[in-house]
Coordinates of C-alpha atoms in Angstrom, one line a residue:
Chain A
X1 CA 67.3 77.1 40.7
X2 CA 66.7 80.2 38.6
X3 CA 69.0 80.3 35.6
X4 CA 70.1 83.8 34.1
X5 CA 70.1 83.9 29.9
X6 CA 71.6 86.3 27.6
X7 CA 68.8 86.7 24.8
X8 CA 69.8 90.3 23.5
X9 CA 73.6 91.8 23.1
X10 CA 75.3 94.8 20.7
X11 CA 78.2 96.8 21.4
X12 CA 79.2 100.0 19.0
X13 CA 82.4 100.2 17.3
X14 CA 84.8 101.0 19.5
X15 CA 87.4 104.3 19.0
X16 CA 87.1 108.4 18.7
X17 CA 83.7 109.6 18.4
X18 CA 84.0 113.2 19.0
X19 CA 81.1 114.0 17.6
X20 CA 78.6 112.0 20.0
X21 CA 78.0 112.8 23.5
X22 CA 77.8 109.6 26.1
X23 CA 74.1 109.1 25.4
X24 CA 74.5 108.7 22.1
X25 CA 76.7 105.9 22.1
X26 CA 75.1 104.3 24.8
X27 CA 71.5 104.7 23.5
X28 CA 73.1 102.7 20.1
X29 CA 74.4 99.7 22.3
X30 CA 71.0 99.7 24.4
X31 CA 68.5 99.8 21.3
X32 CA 70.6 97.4 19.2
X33 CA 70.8 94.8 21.9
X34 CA 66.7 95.6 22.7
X35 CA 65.7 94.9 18.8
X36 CA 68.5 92.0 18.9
X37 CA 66.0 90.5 22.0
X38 CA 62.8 91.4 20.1
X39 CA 62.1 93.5 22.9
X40 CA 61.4 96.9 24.1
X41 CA 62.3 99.0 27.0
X42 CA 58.6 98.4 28.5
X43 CA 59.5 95.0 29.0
X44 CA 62.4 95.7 31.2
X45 CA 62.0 95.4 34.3
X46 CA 65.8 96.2 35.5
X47 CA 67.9 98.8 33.9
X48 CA 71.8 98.7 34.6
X49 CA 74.7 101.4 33.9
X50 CA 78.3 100.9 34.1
X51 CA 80.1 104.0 33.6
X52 CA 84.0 105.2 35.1
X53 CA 84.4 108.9 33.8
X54 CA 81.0 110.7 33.9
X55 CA 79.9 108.5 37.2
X56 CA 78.2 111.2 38.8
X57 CA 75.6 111.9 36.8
X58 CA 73.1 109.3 37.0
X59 CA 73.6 108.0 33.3
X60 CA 71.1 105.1 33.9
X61 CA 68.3 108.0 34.6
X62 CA 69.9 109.6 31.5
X63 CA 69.6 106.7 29.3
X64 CA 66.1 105.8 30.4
X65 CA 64.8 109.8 29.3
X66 CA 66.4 109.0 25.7
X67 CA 65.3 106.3 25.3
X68 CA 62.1 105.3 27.6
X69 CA 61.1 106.1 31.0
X70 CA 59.3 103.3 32.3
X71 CA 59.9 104.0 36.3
X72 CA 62.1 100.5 36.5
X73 CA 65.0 100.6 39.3
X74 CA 68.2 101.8 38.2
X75 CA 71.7 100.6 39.3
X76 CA 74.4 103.2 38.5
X77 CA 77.8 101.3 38.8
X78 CA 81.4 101.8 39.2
X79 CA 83.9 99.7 39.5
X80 CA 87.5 100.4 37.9
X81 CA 88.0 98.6 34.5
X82 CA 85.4 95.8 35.9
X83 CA 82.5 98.6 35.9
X84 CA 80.7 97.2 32.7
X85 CA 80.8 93.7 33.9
X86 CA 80.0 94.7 37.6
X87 CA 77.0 96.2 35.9
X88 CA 76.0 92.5 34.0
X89 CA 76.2 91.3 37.6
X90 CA 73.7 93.5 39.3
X91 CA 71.1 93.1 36.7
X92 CA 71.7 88.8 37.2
X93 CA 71.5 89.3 40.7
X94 CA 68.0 91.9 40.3
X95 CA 67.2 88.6 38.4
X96 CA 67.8 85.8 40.9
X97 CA 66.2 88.2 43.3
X98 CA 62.9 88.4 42.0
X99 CA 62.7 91.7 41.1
X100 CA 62.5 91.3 37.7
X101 CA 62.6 88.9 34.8
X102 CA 64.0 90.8 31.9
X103 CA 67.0 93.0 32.4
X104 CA 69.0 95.6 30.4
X105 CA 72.7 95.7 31.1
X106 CA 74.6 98.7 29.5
X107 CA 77.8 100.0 29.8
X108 CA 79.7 103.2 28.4
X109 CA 82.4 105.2 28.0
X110 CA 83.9 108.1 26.4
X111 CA 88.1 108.6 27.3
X112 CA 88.7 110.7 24.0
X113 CA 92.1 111.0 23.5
X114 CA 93.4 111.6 27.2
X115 CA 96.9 109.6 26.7
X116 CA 98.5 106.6 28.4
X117 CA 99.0 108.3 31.5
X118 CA 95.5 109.9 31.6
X119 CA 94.4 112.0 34.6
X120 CA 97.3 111.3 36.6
X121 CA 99.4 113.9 34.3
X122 CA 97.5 116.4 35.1
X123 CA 99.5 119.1 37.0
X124 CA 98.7 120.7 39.9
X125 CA 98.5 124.4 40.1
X126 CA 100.6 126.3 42.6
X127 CA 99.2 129.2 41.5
X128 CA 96.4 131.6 43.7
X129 CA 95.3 134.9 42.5
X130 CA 97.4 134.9 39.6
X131 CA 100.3 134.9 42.0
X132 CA 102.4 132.1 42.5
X133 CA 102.2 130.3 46.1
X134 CA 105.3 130.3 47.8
X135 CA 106.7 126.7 47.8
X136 CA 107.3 125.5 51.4
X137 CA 107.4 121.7 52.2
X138 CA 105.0 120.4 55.0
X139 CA 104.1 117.0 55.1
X140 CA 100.9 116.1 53.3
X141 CA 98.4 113.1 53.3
X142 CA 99.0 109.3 55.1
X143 CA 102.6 109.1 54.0
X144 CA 103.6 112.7 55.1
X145 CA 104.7 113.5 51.5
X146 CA 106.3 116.4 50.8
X147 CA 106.5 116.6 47.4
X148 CA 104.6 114.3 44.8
X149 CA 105.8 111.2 44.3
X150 CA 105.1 109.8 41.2
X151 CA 108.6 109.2 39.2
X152 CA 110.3 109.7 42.3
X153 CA 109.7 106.5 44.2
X154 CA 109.1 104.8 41.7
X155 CA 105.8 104.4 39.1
X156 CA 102.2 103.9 40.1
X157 CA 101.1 104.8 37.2
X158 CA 99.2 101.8 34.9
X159 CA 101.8 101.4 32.3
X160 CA 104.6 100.5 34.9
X161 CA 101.9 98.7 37.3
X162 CA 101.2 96.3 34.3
X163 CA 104.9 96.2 33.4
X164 CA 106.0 95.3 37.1
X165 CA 103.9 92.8 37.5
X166 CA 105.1 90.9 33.6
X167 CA 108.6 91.3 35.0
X168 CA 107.6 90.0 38.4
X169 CA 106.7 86.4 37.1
X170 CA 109.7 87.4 34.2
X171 CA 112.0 86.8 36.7
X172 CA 110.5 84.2 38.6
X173 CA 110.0 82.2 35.1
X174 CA 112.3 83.5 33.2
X175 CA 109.8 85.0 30.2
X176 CA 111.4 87.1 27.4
X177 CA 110.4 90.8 25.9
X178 CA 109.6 88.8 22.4
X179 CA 107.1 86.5 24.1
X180 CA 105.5 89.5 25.6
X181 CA 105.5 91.1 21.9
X182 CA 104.3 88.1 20.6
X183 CA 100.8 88.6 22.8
X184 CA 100.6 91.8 20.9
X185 CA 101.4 90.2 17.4
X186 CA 98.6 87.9 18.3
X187 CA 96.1 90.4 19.2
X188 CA 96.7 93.0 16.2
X189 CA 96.6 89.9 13.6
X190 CA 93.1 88.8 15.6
X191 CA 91.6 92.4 15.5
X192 CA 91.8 92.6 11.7
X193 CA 88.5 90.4 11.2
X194 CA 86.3 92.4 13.5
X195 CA 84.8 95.0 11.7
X196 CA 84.2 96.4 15.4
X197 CA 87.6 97.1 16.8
X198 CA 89.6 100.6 17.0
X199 CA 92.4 99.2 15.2
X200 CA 92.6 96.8 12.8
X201 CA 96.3 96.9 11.7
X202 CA 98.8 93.6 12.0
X203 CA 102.3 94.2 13.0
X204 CA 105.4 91.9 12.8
X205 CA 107.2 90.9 15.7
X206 CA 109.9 93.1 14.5
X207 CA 107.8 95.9 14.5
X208 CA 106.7 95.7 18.3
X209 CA 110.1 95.2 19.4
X210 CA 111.2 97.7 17.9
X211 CA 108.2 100.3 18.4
X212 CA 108.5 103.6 20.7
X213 CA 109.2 102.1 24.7
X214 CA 106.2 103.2 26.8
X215 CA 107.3 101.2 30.1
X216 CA 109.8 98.1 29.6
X217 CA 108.9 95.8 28.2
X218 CA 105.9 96.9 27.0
X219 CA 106.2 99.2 23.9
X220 CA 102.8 101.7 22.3
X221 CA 101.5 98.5 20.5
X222 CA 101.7 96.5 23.6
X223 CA 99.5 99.0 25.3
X224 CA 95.8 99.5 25.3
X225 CA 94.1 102.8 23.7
X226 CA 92.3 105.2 25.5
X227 CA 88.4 105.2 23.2
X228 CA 84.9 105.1 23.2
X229 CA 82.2 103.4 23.5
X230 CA 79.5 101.0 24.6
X231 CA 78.0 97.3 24.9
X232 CA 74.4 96.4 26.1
X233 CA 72.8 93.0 27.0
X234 CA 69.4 91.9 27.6
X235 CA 69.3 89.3 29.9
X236 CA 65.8 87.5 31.5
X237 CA 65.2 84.3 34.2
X238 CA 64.8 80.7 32.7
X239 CA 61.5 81.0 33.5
X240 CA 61.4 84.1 31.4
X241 CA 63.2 82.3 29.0
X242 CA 60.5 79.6 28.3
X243 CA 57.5 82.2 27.5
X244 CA 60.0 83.9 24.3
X245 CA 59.4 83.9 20.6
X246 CA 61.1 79.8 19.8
X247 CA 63.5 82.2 17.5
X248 CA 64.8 84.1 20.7
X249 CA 65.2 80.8 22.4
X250 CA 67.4 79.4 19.8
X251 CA 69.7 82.0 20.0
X252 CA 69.5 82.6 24.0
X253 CA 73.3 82.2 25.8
X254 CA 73.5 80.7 28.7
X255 CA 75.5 82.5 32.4
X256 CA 76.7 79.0 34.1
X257 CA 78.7 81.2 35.9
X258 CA 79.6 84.9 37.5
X259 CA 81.5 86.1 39.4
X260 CA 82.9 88.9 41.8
X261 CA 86.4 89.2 43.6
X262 CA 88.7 92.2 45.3
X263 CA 92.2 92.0 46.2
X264 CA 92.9 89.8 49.5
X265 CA 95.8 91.3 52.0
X266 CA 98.9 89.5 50.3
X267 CA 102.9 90.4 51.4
X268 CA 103.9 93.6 49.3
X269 CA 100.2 94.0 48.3
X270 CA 100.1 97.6 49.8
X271 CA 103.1 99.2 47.6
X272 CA 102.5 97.1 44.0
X273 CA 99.2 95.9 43.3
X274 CA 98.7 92.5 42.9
X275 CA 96.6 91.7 39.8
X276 CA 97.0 87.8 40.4
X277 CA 95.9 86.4 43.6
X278 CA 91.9 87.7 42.9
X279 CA 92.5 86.9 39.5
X280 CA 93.1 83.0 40.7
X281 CA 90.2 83.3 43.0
X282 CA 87.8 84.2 40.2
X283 CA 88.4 82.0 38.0
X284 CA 88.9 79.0 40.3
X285 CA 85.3 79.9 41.8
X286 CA 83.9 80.5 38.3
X287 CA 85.0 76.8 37.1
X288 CA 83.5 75.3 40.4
X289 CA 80.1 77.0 39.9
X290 CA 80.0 76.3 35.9
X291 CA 81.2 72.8 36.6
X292 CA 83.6 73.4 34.4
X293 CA 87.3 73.5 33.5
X294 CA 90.2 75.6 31.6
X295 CA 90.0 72.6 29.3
X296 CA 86.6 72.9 28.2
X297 CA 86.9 76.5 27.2
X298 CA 86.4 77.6 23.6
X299 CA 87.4 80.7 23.9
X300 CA 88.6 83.2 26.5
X301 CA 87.9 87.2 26.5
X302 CA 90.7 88.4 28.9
X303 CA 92.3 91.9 30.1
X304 CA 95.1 92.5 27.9
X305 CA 95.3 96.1 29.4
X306 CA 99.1 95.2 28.6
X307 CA 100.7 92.4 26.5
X308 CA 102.5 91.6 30.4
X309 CA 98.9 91.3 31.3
X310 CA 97.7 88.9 29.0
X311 CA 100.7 86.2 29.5
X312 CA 100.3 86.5 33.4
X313 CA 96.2 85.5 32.6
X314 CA 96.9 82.8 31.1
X315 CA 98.5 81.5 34.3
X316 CA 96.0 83.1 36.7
X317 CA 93.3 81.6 34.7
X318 CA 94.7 77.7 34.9
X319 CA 94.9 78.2 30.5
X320 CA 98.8 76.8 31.4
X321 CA 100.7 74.8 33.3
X322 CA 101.9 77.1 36.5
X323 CA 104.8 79.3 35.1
X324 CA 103.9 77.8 31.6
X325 CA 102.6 81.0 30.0
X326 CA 105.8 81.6 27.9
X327 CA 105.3 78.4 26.2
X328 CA 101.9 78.6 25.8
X329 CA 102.2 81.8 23.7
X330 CA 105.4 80.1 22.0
X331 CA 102.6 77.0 21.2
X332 CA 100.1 78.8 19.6
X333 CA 97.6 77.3 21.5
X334 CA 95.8 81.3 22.5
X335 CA 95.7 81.9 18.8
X336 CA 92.3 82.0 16.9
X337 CA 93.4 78.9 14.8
X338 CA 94.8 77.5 18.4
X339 CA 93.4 74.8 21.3
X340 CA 92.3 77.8 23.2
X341 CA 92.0 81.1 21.0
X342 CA 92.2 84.5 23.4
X343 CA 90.9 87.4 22.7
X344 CA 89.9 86.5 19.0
X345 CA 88.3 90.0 19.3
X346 CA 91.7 91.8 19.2
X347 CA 91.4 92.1 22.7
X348 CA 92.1 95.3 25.0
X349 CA 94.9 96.6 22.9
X350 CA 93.7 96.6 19.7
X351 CA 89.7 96.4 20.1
X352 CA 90.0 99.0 22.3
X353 CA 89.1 99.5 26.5
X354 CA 86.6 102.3 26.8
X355 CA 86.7 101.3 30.5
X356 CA 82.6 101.3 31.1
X357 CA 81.8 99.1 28.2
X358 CA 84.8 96.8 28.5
X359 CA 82.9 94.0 30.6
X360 CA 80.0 94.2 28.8
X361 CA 81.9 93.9 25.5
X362 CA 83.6 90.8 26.2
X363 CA 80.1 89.2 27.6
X364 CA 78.6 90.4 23.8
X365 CA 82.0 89.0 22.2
X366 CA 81.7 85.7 23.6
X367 CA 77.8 85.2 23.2
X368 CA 78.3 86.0 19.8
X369 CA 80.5 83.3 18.9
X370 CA 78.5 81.0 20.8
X371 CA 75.3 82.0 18.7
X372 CA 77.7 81.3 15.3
X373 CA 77.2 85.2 14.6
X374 CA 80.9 85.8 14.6
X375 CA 81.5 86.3 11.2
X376 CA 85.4 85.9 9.7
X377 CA 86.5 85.8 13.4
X378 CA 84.2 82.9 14.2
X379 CA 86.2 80.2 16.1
X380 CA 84.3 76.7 14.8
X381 CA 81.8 74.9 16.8
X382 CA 82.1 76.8 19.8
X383 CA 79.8 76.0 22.5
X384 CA 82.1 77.4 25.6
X385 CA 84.0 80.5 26.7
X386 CA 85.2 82.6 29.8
X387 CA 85.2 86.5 30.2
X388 CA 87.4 88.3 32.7
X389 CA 88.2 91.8 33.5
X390 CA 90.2 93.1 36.6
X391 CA 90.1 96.5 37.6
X392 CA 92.4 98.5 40.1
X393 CA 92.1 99.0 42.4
X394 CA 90.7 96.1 43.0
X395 CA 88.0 94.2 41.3
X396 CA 88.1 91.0 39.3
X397 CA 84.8 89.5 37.0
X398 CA 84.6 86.6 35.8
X399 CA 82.1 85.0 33.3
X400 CA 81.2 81.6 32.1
X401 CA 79.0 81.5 29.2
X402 CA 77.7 78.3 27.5
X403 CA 75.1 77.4 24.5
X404 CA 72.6 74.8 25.2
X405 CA 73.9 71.5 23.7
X406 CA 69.7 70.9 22.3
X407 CA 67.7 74.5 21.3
Chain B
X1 CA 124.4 122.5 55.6
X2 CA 120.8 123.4 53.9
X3 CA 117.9 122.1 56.3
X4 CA 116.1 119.0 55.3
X5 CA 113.4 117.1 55.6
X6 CA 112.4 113.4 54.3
X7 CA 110.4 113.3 51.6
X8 CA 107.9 110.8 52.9
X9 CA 107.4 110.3 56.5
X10 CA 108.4 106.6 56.4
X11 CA 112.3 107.6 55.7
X12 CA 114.7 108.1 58.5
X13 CA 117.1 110.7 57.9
X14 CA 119.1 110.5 61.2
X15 CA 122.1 108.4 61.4
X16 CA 122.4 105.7 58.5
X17 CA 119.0 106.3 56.4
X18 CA 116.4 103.8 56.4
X19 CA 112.8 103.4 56.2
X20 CA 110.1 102.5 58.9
X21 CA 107.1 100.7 58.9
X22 CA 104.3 100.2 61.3
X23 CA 103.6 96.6 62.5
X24 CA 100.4 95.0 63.0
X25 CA 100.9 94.1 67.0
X26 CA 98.5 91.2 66.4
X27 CA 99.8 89.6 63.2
X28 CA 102.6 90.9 62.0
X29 CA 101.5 92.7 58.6
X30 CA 103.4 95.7 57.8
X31 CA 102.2 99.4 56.4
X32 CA 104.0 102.5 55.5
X33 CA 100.8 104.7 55.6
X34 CA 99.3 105.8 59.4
X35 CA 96.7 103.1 59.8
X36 CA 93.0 102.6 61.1
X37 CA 93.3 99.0 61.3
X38 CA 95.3 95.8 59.9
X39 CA 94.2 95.3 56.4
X40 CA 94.9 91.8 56.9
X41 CA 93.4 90.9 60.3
X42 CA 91.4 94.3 61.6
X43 CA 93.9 94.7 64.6
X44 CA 94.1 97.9 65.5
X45 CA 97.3 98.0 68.0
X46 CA 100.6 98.9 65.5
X47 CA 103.8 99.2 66.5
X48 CA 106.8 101.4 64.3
X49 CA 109.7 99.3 63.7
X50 CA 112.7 100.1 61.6
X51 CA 113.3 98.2 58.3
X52 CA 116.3 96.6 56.3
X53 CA 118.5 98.5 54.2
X54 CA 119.2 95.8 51.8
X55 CA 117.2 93.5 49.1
X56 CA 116.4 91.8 46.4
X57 CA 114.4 93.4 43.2
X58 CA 111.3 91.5 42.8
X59 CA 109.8 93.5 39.5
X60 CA 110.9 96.6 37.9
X61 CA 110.1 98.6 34.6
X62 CA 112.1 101.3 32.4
X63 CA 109.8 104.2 32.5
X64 CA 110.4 105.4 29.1
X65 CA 107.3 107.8 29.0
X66 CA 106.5 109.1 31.9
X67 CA 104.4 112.1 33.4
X68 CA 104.7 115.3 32.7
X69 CA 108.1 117.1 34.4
X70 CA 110.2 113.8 35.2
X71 CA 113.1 112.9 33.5
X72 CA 112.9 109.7 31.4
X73 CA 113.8 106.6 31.4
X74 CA 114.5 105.9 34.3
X75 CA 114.0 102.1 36.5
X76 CA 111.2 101.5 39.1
X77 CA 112.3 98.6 41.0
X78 CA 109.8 96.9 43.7
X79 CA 112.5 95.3 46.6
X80 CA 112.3 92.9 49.2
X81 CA 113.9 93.8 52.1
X82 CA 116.4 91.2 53.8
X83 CA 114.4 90.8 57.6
X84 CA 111.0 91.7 55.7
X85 CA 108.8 94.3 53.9
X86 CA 108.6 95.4 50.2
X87 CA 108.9 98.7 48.8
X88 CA 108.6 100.1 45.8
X89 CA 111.6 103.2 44.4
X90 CA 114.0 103.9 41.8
X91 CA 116.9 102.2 41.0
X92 CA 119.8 104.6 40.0
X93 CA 122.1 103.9 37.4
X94 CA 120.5 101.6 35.6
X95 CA 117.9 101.9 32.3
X96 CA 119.3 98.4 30.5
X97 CA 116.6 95.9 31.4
X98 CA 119.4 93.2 30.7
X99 CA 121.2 94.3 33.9
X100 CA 118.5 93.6 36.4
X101 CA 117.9 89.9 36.3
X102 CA 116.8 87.3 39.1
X103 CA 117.7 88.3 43.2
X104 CA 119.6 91.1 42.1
X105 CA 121.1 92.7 45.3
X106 CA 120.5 96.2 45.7
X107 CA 121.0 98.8 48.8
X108 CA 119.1 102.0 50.1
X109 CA 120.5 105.4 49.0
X110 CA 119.2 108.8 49.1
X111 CA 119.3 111.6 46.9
X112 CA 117.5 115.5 47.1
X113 CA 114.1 115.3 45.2
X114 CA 113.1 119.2 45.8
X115 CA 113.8 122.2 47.3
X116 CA 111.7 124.9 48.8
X117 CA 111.6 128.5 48.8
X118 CA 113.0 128.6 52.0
X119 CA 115.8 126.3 51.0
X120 CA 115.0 123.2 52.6
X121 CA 115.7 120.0 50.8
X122 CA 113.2 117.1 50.1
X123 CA 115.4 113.9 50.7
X124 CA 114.0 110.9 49.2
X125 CA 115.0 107.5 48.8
X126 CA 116.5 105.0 45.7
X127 CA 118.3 101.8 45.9
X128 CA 121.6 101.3 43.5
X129 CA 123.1 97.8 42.9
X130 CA 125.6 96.2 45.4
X131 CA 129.0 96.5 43.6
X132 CA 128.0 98.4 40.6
X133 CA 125.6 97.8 37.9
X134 CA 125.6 93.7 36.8

């Protein structure tokens, strides 16, 4: 059985860099993660791109002509907020396939400063020819909409997604607005040792509570940024693995697991998304492939898009009791000093969520503690952690990563 | 009377307002978009069926900042309809998130979203606690 290994992995700070175009930032993450591998792009046989924004423009051919065109296949991937780690799975899979034994995965993103509610603010001209259309209502699109509808039935937008779905299992477990702060509290406090997060500010519970309401409960620290950025890794075959530099091979991180979900038909599932039930099914299929459980973990990279997020993960990824995610904040246990520190990275909301590199960065976050390369945010003697990411909609990723017990 | 028309297509205007949903003939799943087949089991027979006008809020959120135009806050509530089907709208009259708690009942109302050049009214639909705000 071919065996996948992470041998290279770099991701750039992540925030506002105005100042650099998409190939910049991505050509950083790929070159670090090549010299990180003691490799080069002619030894790549497989070159992946995860990118959301710029999607159309074939930014793994892009890439390649900054920074080596070597004639290797190129995936160009999208896939919602799971784009980066969609992209990690289709270079393992060019692996297990035989078409290579060497892969680069990279993904990217620059969102600027677009806001919370991103392209969906946009308005929509009614304007043509500098005259203005008459308004008439005629039914429009597979709902016969007449006018738009955002607002007025209700939000789609991602704020009050995330939010609907906290207060869905809010009601059903009865979880409080200060146990959702105190994800948020949690993930500030974390992002203040890694040198490569947007933010790296704590804030009291008080504060969180009592900051600006974006969509109740959550409030603007409880939300994710809008950024940029980018994460590469370099992973090869076990085979591969065997013919590296001995100093390659001590630090090489093994994939016992990955995988790939979408949302199943579920009651209600047309009219709120439900970020759960493919959550479940990842991680239930990640632990049976890995041979592993939710009690062997480490440490978890999840997708705190929103504190609600975060607490319903711990649930969808077995880290509770079922309907225990209240009291496991309250515990401590998801803390870095904890039985099973999240996001020690600062996670979506204060790392940042450039969506393209997202997946990717999680995978680099991870490996790196499992090397012993994390720095002040190391958590001691890890040997085990778990990555997810869900995208809508709908996409879920899943990642088990472990270090060899002998090098 | 100004003329009117339903905002989306799966409101009934006529008699005592209520929404519609096609039926998957072969298992029962429910839709309020035209379909090409059951998202659940491919079947590709539907049939339109008219829905409950009273539920229970399953989720909601205060919209406190929302898109450009709309007035703020205001509640999104997703409901489950007594007999079946869930649907997501506003609830009216209410922006304290302590007043919506567990099963809290709540009944279809509607309320003029837009009007046209021509005068005709966009009718949409909302849901407003039975008996007043808890």
């Amino acid at each position: 059985m071919t065996e996948v290994w992470i041998v290279g992995a770099s991701m750039t700070r992540f925030g506002r860099f105005p100042d650099l175009d998409l190939m910049d930032l991505a050509s950083d993450a790929a070159l670090s993660a090549l010299r990180d591998a003691d490799a080069a792009m002619a030894d790549i046989g497989v070159l992946t791109m995860g990118n959301v924004y710029e999607a159309g423009s074939n930014n793994g051919q892009r890439l390649q002509k900054q920074i080596g065109q070597t004639g290797v296949p190129v995936y160009n991937v999208v896939n919602a907020c799971a784009t980066g780690a969609t992209a990690v799975r289709v270079a393992m899979l060019s692996l297990l396939a035989g078409e290579a034994e060497m892969g680069l995965a990279v993904g990217v993103e620059q969102m600027g400063k677009m806001g919370l509610i991103g392209n969906a603010a946009q308005s929509h001209g009614s304007r043509a020819g500098g005259k203005p259309a008459k308004k008439e209502f005629a039914p429009k699109g597979r709902y016969g909409a007449v006018v738009k509808t955002e607002g007025v039935l209700g939000t789609g937008l991602m704020p009050g997604v995330f939010a609907q779905a906290g207060t869905e299992y809010a009601l059903a477990h009865g979880i409080t607005a200060e146990q959702f702060a105190k994800v948020a509290q949690k993930n500030h406090a974390h992002s203040t040792l890694n040198p490569l997060a947007q933010y790296r500010k704590e804030f009291s519970l008080e504060e969180i509570l009592g900051a600006d309401v974006i969509s109740y409960p959550n409030t603007l620290p409880m939300c994710c940024p809008t950024g940029d950025g980018a994460a590469a890794l370099v992973l090869v075959t076990g085979e591969k693995l065997r013919t590296l530099d001995p100093d390659v091979r001590r630090r090489a991180i093994k994939i016992s697991a990955s995988v790939l979900t979408s949302d199943p038909w579920v009651d209600g599932g047309q009219v709120q998304p439900d970020v759960n039930t493919l959550t479940r099914n990842a991680a239930d299929a990640a632990y049976e492939a890995a041979g592993i459980g939710p009690e062997d973990l480490d440490l978890v990279e999840l997708h705190d898009c929103f504190a609600t997020a975060e607490l319903l993960h711990y649930d969808n990824l077995r880290l509770c009791e079922p309907g225990g995610a209240g009291d496991f904040i309250d515990s401590g246990k998801p803390w870095r000093d904890g039985s099973t520190p999240v996001n020690v990275s600062g996670g979506l909301l204060s790392k940042g969520h450039p969506i393209g590199a997202t997946g990717v960065a999680n995978l680099y976050e991870v490996a790196t503690h499992l090397r012993g390369e994390a720095g002040d945010r190391q958590v001691p003697d890890a040997r085990v952690g778990l990555t997810h990411v869900i995208g809508l909609a709908s996409a879920c990723a899943v990642h088990i990563l472990e270090a060899p017990a002998a090098r | 009377m100004a003329p009117a028309l339903p905002a989306v297509d799966y409101l009934v205007l006529e008699g005592t307002p209520h929404l519609v949903a096609w039926f998957c003939a072969q298992c029962g799943a429910s839709y309020f978009d035209r379909r090409n087949a059951c998202a659940r089991c491919s079947g590709a027979e539907f049939e339109r069926r008219p829905l409950g006008t009273e539920g229970v809020v399953r989720a909601f959120t205060i919209v406190h900042r929302a898109a450009p135009g709309l007035p703020a806050p205001y509640t999104s509530v997703v409901v489950e309809l007594d007999g079946g089907g869930r649907v997501k709208a506003n609830l009216l009259g209410v922006t304290d998130p302590a007043a919506v708690t567990a099963q809290l009942k709540v009944r279809l109302v509607t309320f003029v979203a837009g009007t046209d050049d021509d005068g005709t009214e966009a009718i949409a639909f909302a849901f407003e606690p039975i008996g007043g705000a808890a």
